[in-house]
């Protein structure tokens, strides 16, 4: 039998562990929707995590940390945008470069921050609701950024499908020449989406160090960036579906700790593998199913050059 | 009538190729102005310059009396110009509504005012008789419907000038008629239209004036009421072309191809070819008439070796080649209907495409003898007049007619025993059609057996020695050209059964 108390605390921490994934996944969804493939999430996230931590430590303001984490992510995304949109370079290579860059720089700059204690985002218990048995713990005792992530997903869904900006982003990712011929500035839309995406990924990183782990260690993203790339596919490039995916993967992450703590005889290492195995399965699945049917933007990863004959 | 648009001295180069060579082009308010020219004449390029997709290397544009410079389609749209491209610019996964409002600021922007859009589209549909299903996804539309969306998309933006690039190429005759009707009603409400085509009859039917381009140069502008097919042809091609090709009488030799009780399935696993039998002799052209989709594609692919034969036999020069590989089919030339998908490798160069089937011949130790290959390719390009910027240009960038010449060059130069030619002149201009037909007859004269599959009855009657009609996977009668007439063939094409056995 599963103990309801155990279940409630598992679900609650799934949400906490899933929130950084959710931010990063939402960011990448917007980026990819516009036709830009940014494989650099791992590097952007770790940069956001470090910047957030360092700023919070320096200023005593974790909120400023989150903001600066986002801005750092945006700056890295700017590099990607410049190479892939302005120079029309190979997007995969630039993305992978960002991973190395992010991990390298934070590893170097972060040496002196290991073991430091910064100011963190604290949970806010919502009055009355948080006192509900179990449900209160699962749904109503998180920090504001966790709630905001869900609102953001809904907001992005609205932007994508109900506003002119959204149509422009989707068209730029599906058929840029069509967008261009209707007067949409494809490069500008792609720049904006890539920068905004990088901002959210950076925030995801900052959340990791300032709210979830509450510490800084080198390489602390531990593959989450890659998982988010799979989550984008898993959610079919739909912001609202990213919520479920992120919490699910957050849950898998947490489960490995919890099971170990309760002494279930499953190898820790085996459990740690689960998210990656699921990632591989998701990727395989998406390859097997037809691209169009599955929902990848048709022009994803393809630079746009006006008037080019194919 | 006052002048709406003037393009002066426009020059556009792509590498060494001069696509527009000092072109002057003038359009008057309220007219339908035909822009006529063969494939590759530079029509699309000129209009892409007007629409801001390309920047001219020289020349200027005057629109509504003002000198303008369009740096992007956005500029052209805000000046009041709309363009329906030759290859449609619709986002397949969005619906009609979304495609129409894409990039447009409705009241309450950036929100999309659904009701406002619906009303506006409704009004336009009514005014011009253009119907669309607003919430259907583009992927599910027919080409005719897609085109209506494209036109509405342009009209939605309050334009003064509408450019239509080869709008009839993809339409059925009925759709062409209703398009022309809509165009006329647009000019009545003050719109000006540039109508690009390479089809003389259409230009004569719907335009007020016609400007003819040839090889990037302007030949002249004429009033439609004061010209005729003959004059336009001469302007387009630079000489008179009579689509009357005489075939010298000849003796047919031994049997080259024999197909016995052939059964072939389509993609969905249903039988598309049901017990077809026929044979072709040396020097003979067998024409298969019929509406597309009656098993022609499956039949030709089975013979070409691209599709599995379920039952029956294919015998080539006495050898059973049923379900055998390409080695046994070396002596077959295949000119497929789908030129870009099957006929060539669009991302490879002209040279590579020409040599695609002959690489083996040019082995030099471990390497290929590129000098020799280039020499041969140059000869072929010369012989078949393939117009290309260079041997190393990507084949996919050639115009339709030149792609077909490229395929002909490769296939016919290998001295085939059997030629399968499927819709060989579809989408080509007059000169191209003439050329391809002459080549096929030429090949037959040299002793090849030709299987011609065509929807174009004129073509079948002009080329074939015997005519077979295909209907729902069966051959509904094979007759001598001499004993055939349009009525009889048309009757069989529509599913009628042959009266006499
Ligand atoms: N983007 C391009 N790059 C290189 N060559 C081009 C490009 N666009 C057109 N051309 C070439 O310019 C010539 C004119 O083409 P086009 O304007 O499309 O002719 P038309 O529309 O009259 O058939 C052709 O030879 C074509 O191959
Ligand atoms: Mg054209």
mmCIF file of C-alpha atoms in Angstrom, chain A residues 33 158 160-172 174-185 188 236-237 291-298 304 306-310, chain B residues 14 51-55 71-74 77 85 87-94 97-106 109-112 150 153-154 157 346 394 396-399:
data_model
loop_
_atom_site.group_PDB
_atom_site.id
_atom_site.type_symbol
_atom_site.label_atom_id
_atom_site.label_comp_id
_atom_site.label_asym_id
_atom_site.label_seq_id
_atom_site.Cartn_x
_atom_site.Cartn_y
_atom_site.Cartn_z
ATOM 1 C CA UNK A 33 8.098 27.365 -32.695
ATOM 2 C CA UNK A 158 -2.786 32.310 -25.378
ATOM 3 C CA UNK A 160 0.763 31.532 -29.506
ATOM 4 C CA UNK A 161 -2.730 30.746 -30.644
ATOM 5 C CA UNK A 162 -4.768 33.853 -30.020
ATOM 6 C CA UNK A 163 -2.611 36.806 -30.983
ATOM 7 C CA UNK A 164 -0.927 38.187 -34.070
ATOM 8 C CA UNK A 165 2.483 37.642 -32.452
ATOM 9 C CA UNK A 166 1.734 33.971 -31.997
ATOM 10 C CA UNK A 167 0.683 33.479 -35.594
ATOM 11 C CA UNK A 168 3.832 35.231 -36.722
ATOM 12 C CA UNK A 169 5.987 32.971 -34.557
ATOM 13 C CA UNK A 170 4.264 29.805 -35.745
ATOM 14 C CA UNK A 171 4.389 30.869 -39.387
ATOM 15 C CA UNK A 172 8.092 31.709 -39.108
ATOM 16 C CA UNK A 174 6.419 26.424 -40.295
ATOM 17 C CA UNK A 175 6.967 28.275 -43.549
ATOM 18 C CA UNK A 176 9.100 31.390 -43.238
ATOM 19 C CA UNK A 177 8.740 32.349 -46.906
ATOM 20 C CA UNK A 178 4.973 32.508 -46.412
ATOM 21 C CA UNK A 179 5.377 34.720 -43.355
ATOM 22 C CA UNK A 180 7.839 36.928 -45.194
ATOM 23 C CA UNK A 181 5.549 37.342 -48.158
ATOM 24 C CA UNK A 182 2.823 38.556 -45.810
ATOM 25 C CA UNK A 183 5.105 41.255 -44.504
ATOM 26 C CA UNK A 184 6.284 39.473 -41.373
ATOM 27 C CA UNK A 185 9.908 40.184 -40.511
ATOM 28 C CA UNK A 188 13.036 39.736 -36.110
ATOM 29 C CA UNK A 236 4.173 18.400 -28.985
ATOM 30 C CA UNK A 237 5.371 22.048 -28.932
ATOM 31 C CA UNK A 291 7.514 14.450 -38.279
ATOM 32 C CA UNK A 292 4.532 16.359 -39.566
ATOM 33 C CA UNK A 293 2.028 14.289 -37.697
ATOM 34 C CA UNK A 294 3.951 14.637 -34.489
ATOM 35 C CA UNK A 295 4.111 18.377 -34.675
ATOM 36 C CA UNK A 296 7.678 19.595 -35.099
ATOM 37 C CA UNK A 297 7.649 22.988 -36.822
ATOM 38 C CA UNK A 298 8.298 22.239 -40.473
ATOM 39 C CA UNK A 304 15.723 31.430 -43.834
ATOM 40 C CA UNK A 306 14.696 35.359 -48.810
ATOM 41 C CA UNK A 307 14.191 34.462 -52.470
ATOM 42 C CA UNK A 308 16.474 31.479 -52.367
ATOM 43 C CA UNK A 309 15.710 28.783 -54.900
ATOM 44 C CA UNK A 310 15.764 25.363 -53.266
ATOM 45 C CA UNK B 14 21.937 35.700 -60.739
ATOM 46 C CA UNK B 51 7.009 42.678 -54.581
ATOM 47 C CA UNK B 52 10.234 43.379 -52.682
ATOM 48 C CA UNK B 53 11.517 39.812 -52.617
ATOM 49 C CA UNK B 54 14.514 40.650 -54.806
ATOM 50 C CA UNK B 55 16.348 43.940 -55.064
ATOM 51 C CA UNK B 71 13.026 46.497 -49.394
ATOM 52 C CA UNK B 72 10.701 43.689 -48.409
ATOM 53 C CA UNK B 73 7.223 42.379 -49.205
ATOM 54 C CA UNK B 74 6.055 44.393 -46.225
ATOM 55 C CA UNK B 77 1.986 45.387 -49.180
ATOM 56 C CA UNK B 85 2.975 33.268 -55.985
ATOM 57 C CA UNK B 87 4.227 28.166 -55.518
ATOM 58 C CA UNK B 88 1.655 28.982 -52.920
ATOM 59 C CA UNK B 89 2.746 30.724 -49.769
ATOM 60 C CA UNK B 90 0.403 29.180 -47.265
ATOM 61 C CA UNK B 91 1.278 27.637 -43.931
ATOM 62 C CA UNK B 92 -0.032 24.096 -44.363
ATOM 63 C CA UNK B 93 -0.682 23.429 -40.709
ATOM 64 C CA UNK B 94 -2.612 26.625 -40.046
ATOM 65 C CA UNK B 97 -8.476 32.109 -41.155
ATOM 66 C CA UNK B 98 -4.992 32.138 -39.648
ATOM 67 C CA UNK B 99 -3.367 32.313 -43.053
ATOM 68 C CA UNK B 100 -5.509 35.245 -44.015
ATOM 69 C CA UNK B 101 -4.791 37.324 -40.907
ATOM 70 C CA UNK B 102 -1.113 36.377 -40.700
ATOM 71 C CA UNK B 103 0.835 39.596 -40.286
ATOM 72 C CA UNK B 104 -2.291 41.770 -40.374
ATOM 73 C CA UNK B 105 -3.222 44.166 -37.595
ATOM 74 C CA UNK B 106 -6.891 43.793 -36.832
ATOM 75 C CA UNK B 109 -4.146 44.305 -32.199
ATOM 76 C CA UNK B 110 -2.227 42.233 -31.074
ATOM 77 C CA UNK B 111 -5.403 40.342 -30.263
ATOM 78 C CA UNK B 112 -7.109 38.916 -33.310
ATOM 79 C CA UNK B 150 -4.221 33.171 -51.627
ATOM 80 C CA UNK B 153 -5.396 36.909 -48.483
ATOM 81 C CA UNK B 154 -4.253 39.573 -50.904
ATOM 82 C CA UNK B 157 -5.201 43.875 -47.402
ATOM 83 C CA UNK B 346 17.086 18.243 -57.409
ATOM 84 C CA UNK B 394 21.832 22.688 -58.700
ATOM 85 C CA UNK B 396 16.392 21.888 -58.888
ATOM 86 C CA UNK B 397 16.929 25.558 -59.727
ATOM 87 C CA UNK B 398 16.348 25.047 -63.443
ATOM 88 C CA UNK B 399 13.020 25.993 -64.952
#
